Short mmCIF file of C-alpha atoms and ligand atoms in Angstrom, two decimals:
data_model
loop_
_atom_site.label_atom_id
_atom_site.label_comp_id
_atom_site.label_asym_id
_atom_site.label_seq_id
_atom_site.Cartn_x
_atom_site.Cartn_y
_atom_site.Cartn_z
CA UNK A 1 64.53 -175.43 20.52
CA UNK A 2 62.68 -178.68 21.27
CA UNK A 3 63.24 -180.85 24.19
CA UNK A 4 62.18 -184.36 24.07
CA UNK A 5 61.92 -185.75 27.48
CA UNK A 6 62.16 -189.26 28.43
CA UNK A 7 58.63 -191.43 28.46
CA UNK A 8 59.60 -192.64 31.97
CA UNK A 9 60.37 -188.75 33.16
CA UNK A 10 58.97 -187.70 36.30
CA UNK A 11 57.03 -184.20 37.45
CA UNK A 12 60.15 -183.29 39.16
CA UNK A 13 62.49 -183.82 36.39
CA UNK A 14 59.88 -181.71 33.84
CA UNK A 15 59.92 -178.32 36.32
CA UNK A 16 63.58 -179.25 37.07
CA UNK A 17 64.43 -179.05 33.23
CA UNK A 18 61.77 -175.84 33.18
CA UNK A 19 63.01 -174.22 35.66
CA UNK A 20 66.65 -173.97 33.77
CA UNK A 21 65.00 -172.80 30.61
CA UNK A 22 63.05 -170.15 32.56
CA UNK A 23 66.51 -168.80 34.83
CA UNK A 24 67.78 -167.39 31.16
CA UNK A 25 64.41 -165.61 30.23
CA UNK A 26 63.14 -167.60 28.05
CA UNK A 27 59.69 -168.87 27.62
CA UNK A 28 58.31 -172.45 28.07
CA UNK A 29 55.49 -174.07 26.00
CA UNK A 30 54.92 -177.41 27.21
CA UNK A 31 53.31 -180.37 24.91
CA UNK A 32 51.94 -183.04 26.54
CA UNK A 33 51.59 -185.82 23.65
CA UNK A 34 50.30 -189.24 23.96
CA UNK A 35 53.56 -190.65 23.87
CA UNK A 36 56.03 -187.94 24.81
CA UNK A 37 56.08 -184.84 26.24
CA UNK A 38 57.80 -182.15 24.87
CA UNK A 39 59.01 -178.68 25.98
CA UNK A 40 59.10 -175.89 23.39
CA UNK A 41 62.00 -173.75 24.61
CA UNK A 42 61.00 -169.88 22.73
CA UNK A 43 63.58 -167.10 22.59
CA UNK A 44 67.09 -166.37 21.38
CA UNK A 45 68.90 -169.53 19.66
CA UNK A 46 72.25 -168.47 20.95
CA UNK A 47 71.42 -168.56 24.74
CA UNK A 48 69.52 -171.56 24.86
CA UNK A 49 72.73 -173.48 22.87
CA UNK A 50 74.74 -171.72 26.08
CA UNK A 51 72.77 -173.87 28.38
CA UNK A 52 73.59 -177.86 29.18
CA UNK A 53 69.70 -179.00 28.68
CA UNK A 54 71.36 -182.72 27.02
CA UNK A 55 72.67 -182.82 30.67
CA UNK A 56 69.64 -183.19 32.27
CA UNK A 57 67.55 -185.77 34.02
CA UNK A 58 64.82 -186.70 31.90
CA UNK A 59 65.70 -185.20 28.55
CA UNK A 60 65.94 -187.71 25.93
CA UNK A 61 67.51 -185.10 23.06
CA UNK A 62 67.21 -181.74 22.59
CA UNK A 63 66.49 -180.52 18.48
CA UNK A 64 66.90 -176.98 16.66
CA UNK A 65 63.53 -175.95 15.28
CA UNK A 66 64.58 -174.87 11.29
CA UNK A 67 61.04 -173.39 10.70
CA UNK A 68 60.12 -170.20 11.78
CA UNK A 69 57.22 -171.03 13.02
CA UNK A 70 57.57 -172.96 16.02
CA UNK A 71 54.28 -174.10 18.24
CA UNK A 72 52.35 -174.44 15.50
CA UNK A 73 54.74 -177.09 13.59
CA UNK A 74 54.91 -181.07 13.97
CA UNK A 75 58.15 -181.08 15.66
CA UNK A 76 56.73 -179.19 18.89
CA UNK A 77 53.50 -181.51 18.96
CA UNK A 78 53.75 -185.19 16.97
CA UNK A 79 49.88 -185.35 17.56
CA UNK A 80 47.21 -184.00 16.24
CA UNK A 81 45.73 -181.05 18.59
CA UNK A 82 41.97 -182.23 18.95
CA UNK A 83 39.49 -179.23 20.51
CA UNK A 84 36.90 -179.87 22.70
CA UNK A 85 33.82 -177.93 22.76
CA UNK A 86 31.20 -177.97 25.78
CA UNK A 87 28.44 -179.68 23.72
CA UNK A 88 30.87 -182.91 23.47
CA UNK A 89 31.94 -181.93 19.93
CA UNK A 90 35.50 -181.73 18.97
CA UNK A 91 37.54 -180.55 15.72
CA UNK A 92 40.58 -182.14 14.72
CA UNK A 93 39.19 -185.73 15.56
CA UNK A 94 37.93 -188.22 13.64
CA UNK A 95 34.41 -186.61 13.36
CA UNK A 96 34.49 -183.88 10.65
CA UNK A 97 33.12 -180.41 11.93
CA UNK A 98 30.41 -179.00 9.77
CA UNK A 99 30.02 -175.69 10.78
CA UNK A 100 27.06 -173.94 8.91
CA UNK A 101 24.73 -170.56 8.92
CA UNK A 102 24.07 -167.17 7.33
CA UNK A 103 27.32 -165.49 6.09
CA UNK A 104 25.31 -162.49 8.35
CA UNK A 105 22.80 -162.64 11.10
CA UNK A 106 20.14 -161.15 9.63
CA UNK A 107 17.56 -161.11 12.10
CA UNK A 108 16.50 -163.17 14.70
CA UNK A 109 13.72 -164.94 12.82
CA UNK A 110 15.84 -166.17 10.16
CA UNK A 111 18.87 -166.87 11.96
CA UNK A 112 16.68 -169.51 14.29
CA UNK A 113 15.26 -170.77 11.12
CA UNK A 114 18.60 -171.76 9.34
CA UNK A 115 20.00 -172.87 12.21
CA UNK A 116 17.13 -175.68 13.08
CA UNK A 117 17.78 -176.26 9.33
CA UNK A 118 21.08 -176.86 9.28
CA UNK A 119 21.28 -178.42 12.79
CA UNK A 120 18.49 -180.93 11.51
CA UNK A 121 20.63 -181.53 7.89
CA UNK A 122 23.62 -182.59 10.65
CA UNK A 123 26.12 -179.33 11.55
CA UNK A 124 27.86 -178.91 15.10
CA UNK A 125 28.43 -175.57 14.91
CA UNK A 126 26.61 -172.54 13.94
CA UNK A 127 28.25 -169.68 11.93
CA UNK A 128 26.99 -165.82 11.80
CA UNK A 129 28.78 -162.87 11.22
CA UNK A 130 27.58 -159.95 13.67
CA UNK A 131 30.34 -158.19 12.58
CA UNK A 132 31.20 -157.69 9.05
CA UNK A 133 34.17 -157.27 7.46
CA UNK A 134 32.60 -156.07 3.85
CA UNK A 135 34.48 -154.52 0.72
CA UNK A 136 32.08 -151.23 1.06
CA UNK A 137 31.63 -149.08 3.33
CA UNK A 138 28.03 -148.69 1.91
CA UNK A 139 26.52 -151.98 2.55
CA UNK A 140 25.49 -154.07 5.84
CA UNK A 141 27.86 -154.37 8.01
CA UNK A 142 26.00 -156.33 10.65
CA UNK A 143 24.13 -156.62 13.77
CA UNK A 144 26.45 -156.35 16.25
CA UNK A 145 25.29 -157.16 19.73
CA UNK A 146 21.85 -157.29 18.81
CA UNK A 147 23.62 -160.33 15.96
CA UNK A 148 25.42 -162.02 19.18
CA UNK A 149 22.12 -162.29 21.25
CA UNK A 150 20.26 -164.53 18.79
CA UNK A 151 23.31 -166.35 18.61
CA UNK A 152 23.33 -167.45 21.55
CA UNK A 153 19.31 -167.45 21.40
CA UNK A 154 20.01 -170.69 18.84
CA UNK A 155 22.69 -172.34 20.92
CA UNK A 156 20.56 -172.20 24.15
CA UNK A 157 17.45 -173.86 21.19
CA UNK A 158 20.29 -176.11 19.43
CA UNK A 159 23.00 -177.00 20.70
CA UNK A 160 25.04 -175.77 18.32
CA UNK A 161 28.10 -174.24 19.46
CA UNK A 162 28.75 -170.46 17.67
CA UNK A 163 31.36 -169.15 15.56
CA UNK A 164 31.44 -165.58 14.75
CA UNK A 165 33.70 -163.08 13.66
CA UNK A 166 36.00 -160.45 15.29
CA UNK A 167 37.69 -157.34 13.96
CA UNK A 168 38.15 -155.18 16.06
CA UNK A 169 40.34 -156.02 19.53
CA UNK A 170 38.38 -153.55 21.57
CA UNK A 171 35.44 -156.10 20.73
CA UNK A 172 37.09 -159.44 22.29
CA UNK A 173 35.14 -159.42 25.48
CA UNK A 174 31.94 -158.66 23.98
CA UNK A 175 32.45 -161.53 21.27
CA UNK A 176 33.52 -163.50 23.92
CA UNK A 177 30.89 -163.11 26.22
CA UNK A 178 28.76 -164.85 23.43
CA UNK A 179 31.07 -167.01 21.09
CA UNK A 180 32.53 -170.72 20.88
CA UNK A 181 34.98 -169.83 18.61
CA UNK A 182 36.12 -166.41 17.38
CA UNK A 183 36.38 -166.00 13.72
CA UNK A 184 39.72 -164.48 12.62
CA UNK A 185 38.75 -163.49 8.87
CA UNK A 186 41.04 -163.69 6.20
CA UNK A 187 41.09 -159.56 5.95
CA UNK A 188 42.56 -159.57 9.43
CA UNK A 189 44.94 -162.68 9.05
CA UNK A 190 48.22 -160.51 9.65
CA UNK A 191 46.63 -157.92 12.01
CA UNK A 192 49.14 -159.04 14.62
CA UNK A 193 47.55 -156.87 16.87
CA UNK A 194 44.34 -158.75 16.72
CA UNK A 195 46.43 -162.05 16.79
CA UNK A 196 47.92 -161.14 20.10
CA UNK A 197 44.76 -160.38 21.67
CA UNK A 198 43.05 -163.54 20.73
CA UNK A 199 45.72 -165.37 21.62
CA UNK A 200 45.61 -163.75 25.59
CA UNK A 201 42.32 -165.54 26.08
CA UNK A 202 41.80 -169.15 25.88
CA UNK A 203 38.24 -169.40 23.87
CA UNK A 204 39.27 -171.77 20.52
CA UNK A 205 40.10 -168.90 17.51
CA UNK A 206 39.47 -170.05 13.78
CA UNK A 207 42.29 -168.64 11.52
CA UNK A 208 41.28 -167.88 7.95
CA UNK A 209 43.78 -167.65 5.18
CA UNK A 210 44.48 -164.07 4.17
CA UNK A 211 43.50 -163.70 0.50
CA UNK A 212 46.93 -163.01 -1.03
CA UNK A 213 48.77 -164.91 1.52
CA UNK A 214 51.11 -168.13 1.33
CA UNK A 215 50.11 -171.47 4.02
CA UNK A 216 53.92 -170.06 5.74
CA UNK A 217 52.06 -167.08 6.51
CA UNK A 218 49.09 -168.54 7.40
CA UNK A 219 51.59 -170.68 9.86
CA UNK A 220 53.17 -167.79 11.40
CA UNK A 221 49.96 -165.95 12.21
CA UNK A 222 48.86 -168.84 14.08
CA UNK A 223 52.20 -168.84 15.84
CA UNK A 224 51.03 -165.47 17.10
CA UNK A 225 48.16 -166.62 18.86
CA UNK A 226 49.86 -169.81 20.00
CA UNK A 227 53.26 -167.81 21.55
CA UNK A 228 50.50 -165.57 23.76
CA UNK A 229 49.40 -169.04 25.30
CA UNK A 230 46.59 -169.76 23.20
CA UNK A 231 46.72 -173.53 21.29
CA UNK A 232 43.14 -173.43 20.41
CA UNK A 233 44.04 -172.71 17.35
CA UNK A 234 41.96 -173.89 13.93
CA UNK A 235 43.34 -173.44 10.56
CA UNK A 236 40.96 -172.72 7.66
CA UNK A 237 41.84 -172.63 3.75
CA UNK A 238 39.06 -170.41 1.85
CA UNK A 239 40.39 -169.58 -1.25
CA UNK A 240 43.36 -167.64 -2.33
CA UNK A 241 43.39 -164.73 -5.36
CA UNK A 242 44.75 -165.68 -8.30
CA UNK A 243 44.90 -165.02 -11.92
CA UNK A 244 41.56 -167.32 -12.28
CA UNK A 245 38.04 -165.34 -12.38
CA UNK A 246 35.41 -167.31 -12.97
CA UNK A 247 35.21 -168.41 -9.32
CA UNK A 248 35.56 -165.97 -6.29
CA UNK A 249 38.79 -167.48 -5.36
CA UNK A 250 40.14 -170.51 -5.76
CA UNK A 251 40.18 -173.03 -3.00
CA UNK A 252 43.95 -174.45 -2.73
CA UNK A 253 42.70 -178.02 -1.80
CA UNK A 254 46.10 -178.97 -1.43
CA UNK A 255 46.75 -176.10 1.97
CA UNK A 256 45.54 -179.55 3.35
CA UNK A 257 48.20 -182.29 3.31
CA UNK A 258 50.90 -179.59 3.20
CA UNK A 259 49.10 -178.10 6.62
CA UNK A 260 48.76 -181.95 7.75
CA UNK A 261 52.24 -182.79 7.01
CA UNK A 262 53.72 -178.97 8.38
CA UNK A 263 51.39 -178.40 11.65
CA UNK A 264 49.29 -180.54 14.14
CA UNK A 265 46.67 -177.62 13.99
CA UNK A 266 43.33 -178.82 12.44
CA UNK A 267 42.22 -177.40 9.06
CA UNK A 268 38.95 -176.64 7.85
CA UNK A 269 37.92 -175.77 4.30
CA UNK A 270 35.43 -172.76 3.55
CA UNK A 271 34.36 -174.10 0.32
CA UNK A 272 31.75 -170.91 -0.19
CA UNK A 273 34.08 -167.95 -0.15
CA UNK A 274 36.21 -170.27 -2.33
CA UNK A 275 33.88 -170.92 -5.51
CA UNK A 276 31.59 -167.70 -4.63
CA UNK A 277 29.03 -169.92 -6.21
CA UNK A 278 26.45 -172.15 -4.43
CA UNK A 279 26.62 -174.76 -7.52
CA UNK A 280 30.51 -175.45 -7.06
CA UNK A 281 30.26 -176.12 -3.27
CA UNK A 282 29.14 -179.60 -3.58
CA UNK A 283 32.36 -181.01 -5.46
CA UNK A 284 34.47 -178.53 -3.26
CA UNK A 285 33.51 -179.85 -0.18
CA UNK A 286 33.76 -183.42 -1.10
CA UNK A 287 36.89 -182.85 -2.66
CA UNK A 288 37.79 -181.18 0.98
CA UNK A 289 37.09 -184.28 3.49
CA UNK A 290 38.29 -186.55 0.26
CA UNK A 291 41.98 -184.58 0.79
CA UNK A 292 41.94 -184.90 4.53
CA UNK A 293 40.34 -181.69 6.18
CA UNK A 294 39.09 -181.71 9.75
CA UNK A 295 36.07 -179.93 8.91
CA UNK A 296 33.92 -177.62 6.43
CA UNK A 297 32.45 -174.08 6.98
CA UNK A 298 29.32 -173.69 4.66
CA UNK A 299 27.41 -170.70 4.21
CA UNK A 300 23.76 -171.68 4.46
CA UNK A 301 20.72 -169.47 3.69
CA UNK A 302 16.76 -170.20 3.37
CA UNK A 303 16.23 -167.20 0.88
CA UNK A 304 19.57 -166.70 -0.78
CA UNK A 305 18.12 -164.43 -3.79
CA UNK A 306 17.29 -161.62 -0.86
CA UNK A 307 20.48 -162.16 1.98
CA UNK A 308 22.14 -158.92 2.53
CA UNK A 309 25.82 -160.75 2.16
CA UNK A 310 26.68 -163.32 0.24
CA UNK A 311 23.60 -164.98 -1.24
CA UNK A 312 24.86 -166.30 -4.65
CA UNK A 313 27.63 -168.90 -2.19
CA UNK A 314 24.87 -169.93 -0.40
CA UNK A 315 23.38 -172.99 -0.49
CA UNK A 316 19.32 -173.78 -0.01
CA UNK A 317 19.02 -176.06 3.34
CA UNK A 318 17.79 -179.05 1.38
CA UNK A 319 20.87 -179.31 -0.83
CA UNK A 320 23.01 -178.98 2.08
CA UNK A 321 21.29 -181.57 3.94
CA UNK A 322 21.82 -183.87 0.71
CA UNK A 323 25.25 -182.41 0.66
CA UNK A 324 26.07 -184.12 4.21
CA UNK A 325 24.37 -187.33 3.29
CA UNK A 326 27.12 -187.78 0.25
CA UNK A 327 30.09 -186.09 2.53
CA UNK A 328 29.28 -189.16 4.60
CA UNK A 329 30.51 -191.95 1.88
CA UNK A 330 33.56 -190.00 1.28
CA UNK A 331 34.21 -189.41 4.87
CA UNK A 332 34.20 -193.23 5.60
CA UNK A 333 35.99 -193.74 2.56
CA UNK A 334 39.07 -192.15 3.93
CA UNK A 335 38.43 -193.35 7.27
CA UNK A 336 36.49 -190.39 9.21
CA UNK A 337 32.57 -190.06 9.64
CA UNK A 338 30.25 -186.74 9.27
C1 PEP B 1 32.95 -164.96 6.26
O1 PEP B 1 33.28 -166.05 6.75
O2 PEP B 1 31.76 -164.58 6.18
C2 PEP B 1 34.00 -164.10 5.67
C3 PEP B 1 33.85 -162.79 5.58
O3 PEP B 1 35.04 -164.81 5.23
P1 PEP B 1 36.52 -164.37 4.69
O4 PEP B 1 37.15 -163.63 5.83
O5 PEP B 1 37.17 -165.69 4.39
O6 PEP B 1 36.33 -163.51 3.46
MN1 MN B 2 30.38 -164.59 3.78
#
């Protein structure tokens, strides 16, 4: 249920109305939009109908949510959510978020090489799995901690804030101890388990689409992070499976303006899982900020032929700095700058 409170309602009113929604066990999740703020009321349809919210001072109406996602969806929150990072970047606003690195950290040599690279061609963010979540068994699965420390070696040299992945729940401290944003992968989109934990802490968690699953999905496993307390929540489309082989994936460019027009979440396209080719992540990423996304997450490496995930997606540092120079047109072509 969503209740729309008056724009002239005061603090009193707000715990007044919470307060009620709280007495019959159900749980509050306040939005405080630019115009309006609005009060999520989460739990059991029946008993919430039971109660006279219309009644009280300050509510303006009160509204069924249909969808069965709730936080995440327009209704609860008109406006966009816009994150803010410590390094005065943000994701969701105007500025698109280019968020760019290794698919792996590799070592520490060439993860501070790509990411004065790709810091220099223009990204915010720095990406590096430490952690991998790989098809076999057989092949690199990462640094681990060793992977988080020159990380954070490259933010401390950069700026750049870090996004990295976690799979594992009993890793969320350690990842956190290090990260910016924790990398949900698409492998993991429905471990609900995972979900909940991430959602417990307050660091910003980027949701990847599961391979096989629909955007509703993708909506309700953000719901899971959101309903723990967490609305740091960032949306990204990177390919689905279908029936189509010549690319990795393919990229469902329009998860965009559905997402826009469904959620207030910000959505990122991962253009490089999606094509599985460097040479198709040009027109994928222009076609990206061209459709409306909030940011791109490009797998960069300086010596793609020997990378130990991943190399034939990623793109040599000089075309993705001439990549971002032609992102820019498009980008203030539709109104948003790189
Ligand atoms: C990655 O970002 O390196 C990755 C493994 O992505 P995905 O989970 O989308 O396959
Ligand atoms: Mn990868």
């Amino acid at each position: 249920m969503i209740i729309v409170l008056k724009k002239d309602v005061t603090q009193e009113q707000v715990q007044h109305i919470i307060g009620k929604v709280e007495s019959v066990g159900l749980t509050v999740h306040v939005s405080q939009g630019v115009e309006r703020t609005i009060i999520g009321a989460i739990g059991e349809e029946e008993i919430l109908r039971s109660l006279p919210l219309d009644a009280l001072p300050g509510v303006e109406k009160v509204m069924p949510i249909l969808k069965p996602y709730k936080l995440v969806s327009r209704e609860f929150k008109p406006d966009n959510t816009v994150i803010k990072f410590a390094n005065n970047t943000e994701i969701g606003n105007k500025k698109i978020a280019i968020v760019a690195g290794p698919c792996a950290v590799e070592s520490r040599d060439s993860l501070l090489k790509i990411a004065r690279l790709v810091k220099e061609a223009g990204a915010n963010f720095l990406r590096g799995g430490a952690f991998k979540p790989r098809t076999s068994p057989y092949t690199f699965q990462g640094l681990g901690e060793e992977g988080l420390k020159y990380l954070a070696q490259a933010r401390q040299e950069t700026g750049m804030m870090i996004v990295t992945e976690l799979m594992d729940p009993r890793d969320l401290d350690l990842i956190c101890a290090y990260a910016d944003i924790i990398q949900i992968g698409a492998r993991n989109m429905q471990n609900f388990k995972l979900l909940t934990e991430v959602g417990k802490q307050k660091k910003p968690v980027l949701l990847k689409r599961g391979l096989s699953s629909t955007i509703k999905e993708l909506l309700m496993s953000a719901e899971y992070i959101m309903a723990q307390g967490n609305y740091n929540v960032i949306l990204c489309e990177r390919g689905i499976r279908t029936f189509e082989d010549f690319t990795r994936n393919t990229l469902d460019i329009s998860a965009v303006p559905v997402i826009k027009s469904l959620s207030h979440l910000p959505i990122v396209i991962d253009p490089s899982h999606a094509a599985g080719k460097w040479a198709l992540v040009p027109a994928l990423s222009k076609a990206a900020i061209a459709a409306g996304a909030d940011g791109l997450l490009i797998e960069v490496h300086d010596n793609p032929e020997n990378a130990l995930s991943d190399g034939a997606q990623s793109l040599l540092p000089e075309k993705f700095k001439a990549l971002l120079q032609d992102l820019a047109k498009i980008a203030q072509a539709v109104g948003r700058e790189i």
